[in-house]
Tab-separated table of C-alpha atoms in Angstrom:
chain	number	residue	atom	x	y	z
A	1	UNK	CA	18.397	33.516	34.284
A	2	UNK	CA	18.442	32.872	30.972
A	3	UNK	CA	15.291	32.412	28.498
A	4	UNK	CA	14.100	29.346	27.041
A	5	UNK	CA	13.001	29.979	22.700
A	6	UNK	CA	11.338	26.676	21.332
A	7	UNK	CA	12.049	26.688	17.607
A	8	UNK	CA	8.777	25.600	15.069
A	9	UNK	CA	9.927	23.828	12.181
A	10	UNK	CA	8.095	23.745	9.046
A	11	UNK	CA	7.461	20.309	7.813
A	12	UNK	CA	9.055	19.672	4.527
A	13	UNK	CA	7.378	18.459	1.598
A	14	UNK	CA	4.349	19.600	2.859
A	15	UNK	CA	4.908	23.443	4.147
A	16	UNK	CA	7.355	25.882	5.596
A	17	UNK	CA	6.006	28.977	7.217
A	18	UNK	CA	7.412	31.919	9.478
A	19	UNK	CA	6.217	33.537	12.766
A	20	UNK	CA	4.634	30.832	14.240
A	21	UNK	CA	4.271	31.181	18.204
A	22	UNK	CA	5.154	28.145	20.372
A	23	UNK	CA	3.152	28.437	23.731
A	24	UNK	CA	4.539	25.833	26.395
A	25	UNK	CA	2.002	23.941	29.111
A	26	UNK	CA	4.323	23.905	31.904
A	27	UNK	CA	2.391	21.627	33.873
A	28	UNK	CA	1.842	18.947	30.930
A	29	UNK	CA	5.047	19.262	29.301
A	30	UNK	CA	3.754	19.771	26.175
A	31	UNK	CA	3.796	22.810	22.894
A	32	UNK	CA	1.259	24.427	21.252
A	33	UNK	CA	2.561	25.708	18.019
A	34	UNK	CA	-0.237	27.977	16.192
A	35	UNK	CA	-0.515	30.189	13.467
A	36	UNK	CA	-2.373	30.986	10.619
A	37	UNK	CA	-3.483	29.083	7.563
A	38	UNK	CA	-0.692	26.613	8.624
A	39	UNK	CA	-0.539	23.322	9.984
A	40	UNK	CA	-0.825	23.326	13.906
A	41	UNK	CA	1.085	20.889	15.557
A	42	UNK	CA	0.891	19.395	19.191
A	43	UNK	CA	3.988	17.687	20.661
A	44	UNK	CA	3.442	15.639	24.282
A	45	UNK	CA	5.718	13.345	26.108
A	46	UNK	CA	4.770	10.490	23.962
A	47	UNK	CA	1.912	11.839	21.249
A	48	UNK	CA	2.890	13.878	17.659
A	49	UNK	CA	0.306	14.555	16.118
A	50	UNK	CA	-0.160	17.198	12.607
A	51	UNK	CA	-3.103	18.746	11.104
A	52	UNK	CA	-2.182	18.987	7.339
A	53	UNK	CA	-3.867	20.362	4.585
A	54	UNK	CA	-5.616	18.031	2.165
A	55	UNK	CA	-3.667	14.986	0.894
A	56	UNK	CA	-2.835	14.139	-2.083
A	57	UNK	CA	-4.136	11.435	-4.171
A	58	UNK	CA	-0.809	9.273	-2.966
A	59	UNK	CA	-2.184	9.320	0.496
A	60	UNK	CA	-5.175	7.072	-0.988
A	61	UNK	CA	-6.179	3.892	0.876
A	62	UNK	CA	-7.301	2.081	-1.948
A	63	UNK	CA	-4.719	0.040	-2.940
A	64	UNK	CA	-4.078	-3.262	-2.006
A	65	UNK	CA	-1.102	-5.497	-3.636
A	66	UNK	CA	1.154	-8.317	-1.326
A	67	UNK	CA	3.718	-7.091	1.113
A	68	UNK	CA	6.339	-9.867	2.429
A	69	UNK	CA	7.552	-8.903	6.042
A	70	UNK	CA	11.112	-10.235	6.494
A	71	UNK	CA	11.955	-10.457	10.555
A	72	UNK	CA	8.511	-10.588	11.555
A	73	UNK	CA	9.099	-12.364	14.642
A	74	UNK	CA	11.138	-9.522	15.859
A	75	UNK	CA	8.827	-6.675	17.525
A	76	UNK	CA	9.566	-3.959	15.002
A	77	UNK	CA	8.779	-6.646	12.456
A	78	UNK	CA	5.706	-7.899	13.855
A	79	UNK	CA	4.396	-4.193	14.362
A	80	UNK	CA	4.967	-3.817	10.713
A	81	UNK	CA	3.399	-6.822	9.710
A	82	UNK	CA	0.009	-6.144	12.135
A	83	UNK	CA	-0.019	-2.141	10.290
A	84	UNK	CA	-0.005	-4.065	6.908
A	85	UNK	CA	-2.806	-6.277	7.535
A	86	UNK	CA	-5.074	-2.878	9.064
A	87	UNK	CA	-3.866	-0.947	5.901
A	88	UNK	CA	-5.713	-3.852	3.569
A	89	UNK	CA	-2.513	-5.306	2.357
A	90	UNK	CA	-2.196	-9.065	1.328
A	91	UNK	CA	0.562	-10.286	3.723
A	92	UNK	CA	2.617	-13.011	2.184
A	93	UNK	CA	2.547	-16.194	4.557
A	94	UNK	CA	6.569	-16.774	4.391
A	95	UNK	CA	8.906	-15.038	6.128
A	96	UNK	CA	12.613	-15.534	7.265
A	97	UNK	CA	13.881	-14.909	10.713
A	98	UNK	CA	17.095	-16.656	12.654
A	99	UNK	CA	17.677	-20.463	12.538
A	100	UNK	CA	16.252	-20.991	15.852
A	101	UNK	CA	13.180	-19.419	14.816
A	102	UNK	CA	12.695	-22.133	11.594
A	103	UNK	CA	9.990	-23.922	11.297
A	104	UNK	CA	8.052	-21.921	13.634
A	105	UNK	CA	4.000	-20.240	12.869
A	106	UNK	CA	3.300	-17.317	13.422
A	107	UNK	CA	-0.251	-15.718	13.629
A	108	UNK	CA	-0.803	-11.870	12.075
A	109	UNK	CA	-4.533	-11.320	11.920
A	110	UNK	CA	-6.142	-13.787	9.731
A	111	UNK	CA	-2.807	-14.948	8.578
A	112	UNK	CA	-0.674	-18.160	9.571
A	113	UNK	CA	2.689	-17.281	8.614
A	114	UNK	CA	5.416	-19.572	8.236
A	115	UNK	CA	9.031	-19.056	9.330
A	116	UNK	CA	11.771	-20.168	7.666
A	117	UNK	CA	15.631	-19.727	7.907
A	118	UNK	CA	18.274	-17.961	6.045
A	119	UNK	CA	20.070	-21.160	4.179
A	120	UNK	CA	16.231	-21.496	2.485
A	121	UNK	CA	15.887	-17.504	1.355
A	122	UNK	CA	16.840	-17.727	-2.356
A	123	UNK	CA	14.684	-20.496	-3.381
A	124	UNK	CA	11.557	-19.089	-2.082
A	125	UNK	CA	12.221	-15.235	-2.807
A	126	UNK	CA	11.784	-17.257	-6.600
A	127	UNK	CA	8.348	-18.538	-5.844
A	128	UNK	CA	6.895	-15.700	-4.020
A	129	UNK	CA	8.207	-13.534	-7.123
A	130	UNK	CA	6.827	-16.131	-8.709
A	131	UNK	CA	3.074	-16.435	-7.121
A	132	UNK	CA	2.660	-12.924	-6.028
A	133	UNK	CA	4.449	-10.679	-8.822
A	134	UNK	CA	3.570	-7.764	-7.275
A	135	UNK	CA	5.342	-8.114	-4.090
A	136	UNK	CA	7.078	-5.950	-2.240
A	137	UNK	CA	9.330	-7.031	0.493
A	138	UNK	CA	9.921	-4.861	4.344
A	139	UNK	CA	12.734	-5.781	5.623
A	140	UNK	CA	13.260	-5.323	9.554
A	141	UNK	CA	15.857	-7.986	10.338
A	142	UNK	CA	18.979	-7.485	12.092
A	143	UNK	CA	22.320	-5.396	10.845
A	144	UNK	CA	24.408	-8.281	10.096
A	145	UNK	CA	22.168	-9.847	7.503
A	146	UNK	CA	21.530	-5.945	5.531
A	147	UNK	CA	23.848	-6.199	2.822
A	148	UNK	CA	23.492	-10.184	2.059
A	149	UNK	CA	19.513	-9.703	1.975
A	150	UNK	CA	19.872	-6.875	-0.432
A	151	UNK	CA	22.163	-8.506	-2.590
A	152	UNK	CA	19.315	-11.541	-2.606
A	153	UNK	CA	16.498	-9.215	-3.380
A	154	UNK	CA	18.382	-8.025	-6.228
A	155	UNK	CA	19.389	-10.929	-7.412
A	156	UNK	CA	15.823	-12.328	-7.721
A	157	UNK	CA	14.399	-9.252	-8.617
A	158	UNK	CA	12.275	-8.325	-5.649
A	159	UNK	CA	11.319	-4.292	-4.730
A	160	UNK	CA	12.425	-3.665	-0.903
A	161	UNK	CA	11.574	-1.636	1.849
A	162	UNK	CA	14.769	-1.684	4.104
A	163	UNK	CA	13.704	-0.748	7.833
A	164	UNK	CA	16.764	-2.305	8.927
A	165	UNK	CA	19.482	-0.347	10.474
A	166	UNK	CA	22.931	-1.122	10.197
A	167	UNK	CA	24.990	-2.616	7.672
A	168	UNK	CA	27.955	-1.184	5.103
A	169	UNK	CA	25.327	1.666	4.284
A	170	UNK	CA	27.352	2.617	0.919
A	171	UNK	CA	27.520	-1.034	-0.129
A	172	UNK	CA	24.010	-1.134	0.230
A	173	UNK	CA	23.178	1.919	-1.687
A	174	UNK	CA	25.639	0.428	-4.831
A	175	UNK	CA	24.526	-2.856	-4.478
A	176	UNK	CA	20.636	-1.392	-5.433
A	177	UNK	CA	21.543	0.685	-7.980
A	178	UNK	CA	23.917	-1.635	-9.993
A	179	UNK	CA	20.984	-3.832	-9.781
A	180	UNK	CA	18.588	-1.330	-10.868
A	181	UNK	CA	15.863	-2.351	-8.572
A	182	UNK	CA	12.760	-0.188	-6.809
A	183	UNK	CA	13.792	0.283	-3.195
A	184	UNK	CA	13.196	2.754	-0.062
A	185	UNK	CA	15.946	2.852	1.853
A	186	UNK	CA	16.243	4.829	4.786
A	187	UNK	CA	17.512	3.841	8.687
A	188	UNK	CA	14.111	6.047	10.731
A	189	UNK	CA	10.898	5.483	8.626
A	190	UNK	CA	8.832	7.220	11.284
A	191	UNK	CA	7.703	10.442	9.017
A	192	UNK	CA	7.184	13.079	11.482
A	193	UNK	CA	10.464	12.314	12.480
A	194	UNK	CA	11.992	12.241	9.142
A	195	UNK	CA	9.926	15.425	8.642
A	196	UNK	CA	11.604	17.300	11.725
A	197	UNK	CA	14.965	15.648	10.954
A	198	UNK	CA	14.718	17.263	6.761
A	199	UNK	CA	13.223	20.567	8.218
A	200	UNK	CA	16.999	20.538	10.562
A	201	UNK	CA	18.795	19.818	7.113
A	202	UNK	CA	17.111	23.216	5.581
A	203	UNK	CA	17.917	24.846	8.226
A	204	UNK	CA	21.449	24.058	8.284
A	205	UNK	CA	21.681	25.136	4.346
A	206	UNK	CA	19.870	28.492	4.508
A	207	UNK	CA	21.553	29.742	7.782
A	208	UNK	CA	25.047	28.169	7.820
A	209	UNK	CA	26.936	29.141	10.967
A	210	UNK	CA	23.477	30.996	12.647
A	211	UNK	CA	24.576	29.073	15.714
A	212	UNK	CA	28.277	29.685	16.449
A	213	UNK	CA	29.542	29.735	19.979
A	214	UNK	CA	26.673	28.095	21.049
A	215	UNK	CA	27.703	24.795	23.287
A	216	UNK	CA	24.978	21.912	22.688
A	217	UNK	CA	23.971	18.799	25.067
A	218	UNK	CA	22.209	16.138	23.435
A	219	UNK	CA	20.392	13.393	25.624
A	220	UNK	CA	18.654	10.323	24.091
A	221	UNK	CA	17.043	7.431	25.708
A	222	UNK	CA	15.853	4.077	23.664
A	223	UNK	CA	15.179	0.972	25.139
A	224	UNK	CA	17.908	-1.435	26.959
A	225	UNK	CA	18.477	-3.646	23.762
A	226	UNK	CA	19.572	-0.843	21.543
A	227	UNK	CA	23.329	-0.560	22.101
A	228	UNK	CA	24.720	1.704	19.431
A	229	UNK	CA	23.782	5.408	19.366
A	230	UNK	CA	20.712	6.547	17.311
A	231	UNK	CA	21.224	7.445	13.603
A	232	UNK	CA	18.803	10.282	13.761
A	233	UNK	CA	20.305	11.544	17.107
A	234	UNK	CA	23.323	11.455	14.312
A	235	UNK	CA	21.508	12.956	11.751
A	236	UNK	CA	20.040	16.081	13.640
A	237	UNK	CA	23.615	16.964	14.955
A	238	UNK	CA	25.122	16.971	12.013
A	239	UNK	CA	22.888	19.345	10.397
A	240	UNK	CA	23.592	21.747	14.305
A	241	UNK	CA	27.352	21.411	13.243
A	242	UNK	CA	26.463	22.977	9.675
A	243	UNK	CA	24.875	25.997	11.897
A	244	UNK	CA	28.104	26.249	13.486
A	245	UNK	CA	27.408	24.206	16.968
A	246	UNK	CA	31.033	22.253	18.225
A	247	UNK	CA	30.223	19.265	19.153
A	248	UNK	CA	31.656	15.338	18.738
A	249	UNK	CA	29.664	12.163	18.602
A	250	UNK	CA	31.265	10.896	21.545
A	251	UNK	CA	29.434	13.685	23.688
A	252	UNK	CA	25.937	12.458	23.412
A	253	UNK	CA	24.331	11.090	26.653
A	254	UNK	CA	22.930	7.588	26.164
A	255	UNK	CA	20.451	6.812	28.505
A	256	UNK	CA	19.962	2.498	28.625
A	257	UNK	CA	19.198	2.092	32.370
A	258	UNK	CA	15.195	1.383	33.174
A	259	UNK	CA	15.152	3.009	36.340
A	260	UNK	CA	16.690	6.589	34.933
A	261	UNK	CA	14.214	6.615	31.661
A	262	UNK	CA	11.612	6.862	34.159
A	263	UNK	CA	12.811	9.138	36.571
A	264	UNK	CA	15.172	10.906	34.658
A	265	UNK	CA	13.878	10.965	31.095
A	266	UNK	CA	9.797	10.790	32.060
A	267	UNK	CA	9.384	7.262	29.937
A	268	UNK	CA	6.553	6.335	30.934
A	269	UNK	CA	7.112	2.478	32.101
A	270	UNK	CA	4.843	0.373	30.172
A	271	UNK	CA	6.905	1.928	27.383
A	272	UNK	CA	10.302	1.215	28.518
A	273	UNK	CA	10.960	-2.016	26.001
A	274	UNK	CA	10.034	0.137	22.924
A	275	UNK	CA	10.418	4.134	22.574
A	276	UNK	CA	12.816	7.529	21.783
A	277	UNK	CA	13.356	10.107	23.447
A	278	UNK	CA	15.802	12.367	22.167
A	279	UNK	CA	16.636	16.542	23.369
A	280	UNK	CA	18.789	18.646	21.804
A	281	UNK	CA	19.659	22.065	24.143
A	282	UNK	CA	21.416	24.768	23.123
A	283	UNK	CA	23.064	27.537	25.216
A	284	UNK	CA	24.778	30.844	24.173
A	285	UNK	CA	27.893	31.815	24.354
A	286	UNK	CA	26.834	33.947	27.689
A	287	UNK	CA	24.233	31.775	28.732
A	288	UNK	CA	21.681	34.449	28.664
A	289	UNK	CA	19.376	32.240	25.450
A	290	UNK	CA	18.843	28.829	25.493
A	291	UNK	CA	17.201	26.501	22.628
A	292	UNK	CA	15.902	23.010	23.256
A	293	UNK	CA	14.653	21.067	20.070
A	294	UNK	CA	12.770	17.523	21.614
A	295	UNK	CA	10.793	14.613	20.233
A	296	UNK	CA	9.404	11.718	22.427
A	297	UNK	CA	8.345	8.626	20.982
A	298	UNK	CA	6.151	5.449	22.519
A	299	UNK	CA	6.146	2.231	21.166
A	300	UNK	CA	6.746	1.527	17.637
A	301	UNK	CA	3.749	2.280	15.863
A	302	UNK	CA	5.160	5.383	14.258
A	303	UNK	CA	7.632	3.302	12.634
A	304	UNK	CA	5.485	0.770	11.586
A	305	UNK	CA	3.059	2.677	9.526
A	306	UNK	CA	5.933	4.980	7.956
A	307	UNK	CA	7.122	1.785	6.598
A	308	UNK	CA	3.562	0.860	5.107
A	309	UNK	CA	3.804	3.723	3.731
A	310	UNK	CA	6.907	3.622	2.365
A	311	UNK	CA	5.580	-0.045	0.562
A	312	UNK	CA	2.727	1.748	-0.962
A	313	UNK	CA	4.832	4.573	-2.411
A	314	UNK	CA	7.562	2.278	-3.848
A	315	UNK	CA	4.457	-0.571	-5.412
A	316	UNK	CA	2.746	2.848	-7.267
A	317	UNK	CA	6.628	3.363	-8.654
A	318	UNK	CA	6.761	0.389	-9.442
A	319	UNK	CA	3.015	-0.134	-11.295
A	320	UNK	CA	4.214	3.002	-12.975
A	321	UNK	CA	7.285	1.794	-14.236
A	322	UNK	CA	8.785	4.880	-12.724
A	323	UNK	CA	12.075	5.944	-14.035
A	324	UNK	CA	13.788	6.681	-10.958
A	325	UNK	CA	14.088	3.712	-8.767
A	326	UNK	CA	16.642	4.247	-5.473
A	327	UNK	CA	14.248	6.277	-3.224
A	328	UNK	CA	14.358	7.561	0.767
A	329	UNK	CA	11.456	8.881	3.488
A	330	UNK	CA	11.951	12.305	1.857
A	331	UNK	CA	10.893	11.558	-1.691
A	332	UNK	CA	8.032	9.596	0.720
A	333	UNK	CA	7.164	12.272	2.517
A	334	UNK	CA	7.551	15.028	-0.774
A	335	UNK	CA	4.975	13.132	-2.734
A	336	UNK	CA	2.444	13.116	0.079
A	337	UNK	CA	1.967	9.734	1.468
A	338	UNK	CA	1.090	10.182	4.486
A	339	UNK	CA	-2.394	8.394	6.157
């Protein structure tokens, strides 16, 4: 019967270490990863959570400026929105959805905001620029609409968050920097994840090849909307196939049906409209050692914070007239944003 090693990965930009010891609670399917004078980090079915040393003065909460929330009515947008508001940022009362959604109010705290369509985005992108010059705009809309929102928040002039997945990804990338315009662009703002996913990326770089032979299965469960396969699911096996693993895109198990997240996966069902679940298992060539790399998340929360974040990182590049201006989670996550 073969063993079962659970790997600890250091969390980039804020500390790699060795020999740490991952202990596994069989009965609550969770890891204890300790060691010393490093961060100790707990991973459940549904909770991450890291002690880290001391933050830096970039994880400050005093700092308030306007945020604009484009796609608010959507749930990833609304959760964004809500984390704004707790954070003590000015939400802008505008925000654009889908033409059905026009003319509709929606309520975010204290704040009535109004919803407008996409024939009407140019004109007021100039008066919220206008009214609130410190903006910064979050977008969480839908794929289609990526590249034609960018190209309007250049246009005007506005800094962006982009949340959104989807999209001509390279299109996007030129379109901001032939514009020359502060943005964060990155398709999984959660920073834990992002953390894990850069840690994978090292990984792959220092040890190219360290897992050759091996044969890897990769499951990952999101809720019954999503359709296409997850970017980081994407991500993290691209970095395996750097260490050597075979494996194609095609291989990895989506998991869409309600009844198997719960029975199969362990989603817990009040969670089944909104979460991630993602394993990676690795086998040797003789079956004899077995690696499994996992990260479970509920509800969107995770993702809604990083994306404060993120807005608060690229507003202080912004107030300091930064010379770089095209930015990702990493450079987020490297200068220590993190509340």
């Amino acid at each position: 019967m073969g063993s079962t090693i659970r790997i600890p990965i250091g969390i980039y930009g804020i500390e790699q270490t060795k020999n740490i010891l991952c202990i596994r609670n069989y009965e609550t399917r969770g890891w204890k990863c300790v060691a010393r004078n490093v961060p100790s980090i707990y991973i459940s079915n549904c909770v991450a959570a890291v002690e880290t040393p001391a933050k830096s003065s970039m994880g400050s909460h005093s700092v308030s400026f306007p945020v604009m929330v484009n796609g608010c009515t959507g749930k990833m947008g609304r959760a964004v929105a809500e984390a704004a508001v707790s954070a003590g940022l000015e939400l802008v009362p505008l925000s654009f959805s889908n033409p059905e959604r026009s003319g509709e109010k929606l309520q975010i705290g204290s704040v009535e905001i109004s919803i407008h369509g996409p024939s009407e985005r140019e004109s007021i992108f100039q008066s919220v620029l206008e009214k609130f010059p410190d903006v910064i705009v979050v977008d969480y809309t839908v794929p289609a609409a990526v590249n034609e929102n960018a190209e309007l928040y250049c246009k005007v002039g506005l800094p962006f968050v982009m949340g959104t997945t989807g999209g001509d990804r390279q299109r996007l990338l030129q379109t901001v920097q032939d514009a020359n315009i502060y943005a964060v662009i990155a398709p999984q703002m959660g920073k834990q994840v992002v953390a894990f996913q850069a840690a994978m990326e090292i990984m792959a770089e220092q040890f190219p090849g360290a897992f050759a032979g091996y044969t890897l299965q990769v499951m990952e469960s999101h809720q019954a909307s999503k359709r296409d396969t997850s970017g980081t699911a994407k991500a993290i096996i691209s970095s395996f196939q750097k260490l050597g693993v075979s494996f194609e895109m095609g291989q990895i198990q989506l998991v869409r049906d309600p009844k198997m997240q719960m029975e199969m996966v362990g989603v817990p069902e009040e969670y089944l409209s909104g979460h991630a679940f993602h394993m990676y298992h690795l086998t040797s060539p003789d079956g004899t050692v077995s690696f499994e790399f996992q990260h479970n998340v509920c509800g969107r929360s995770i993702y809604a914070e990083g994306s404060v974040d993120a807005a608060i990182f690229l507003s202080k590049k912004v107030q300091s007239k930064a010379e770089k201006k095209l930015y990702n989670m990493i450079d987020v996550l490297c200068e220590g944003n993190m509340r």
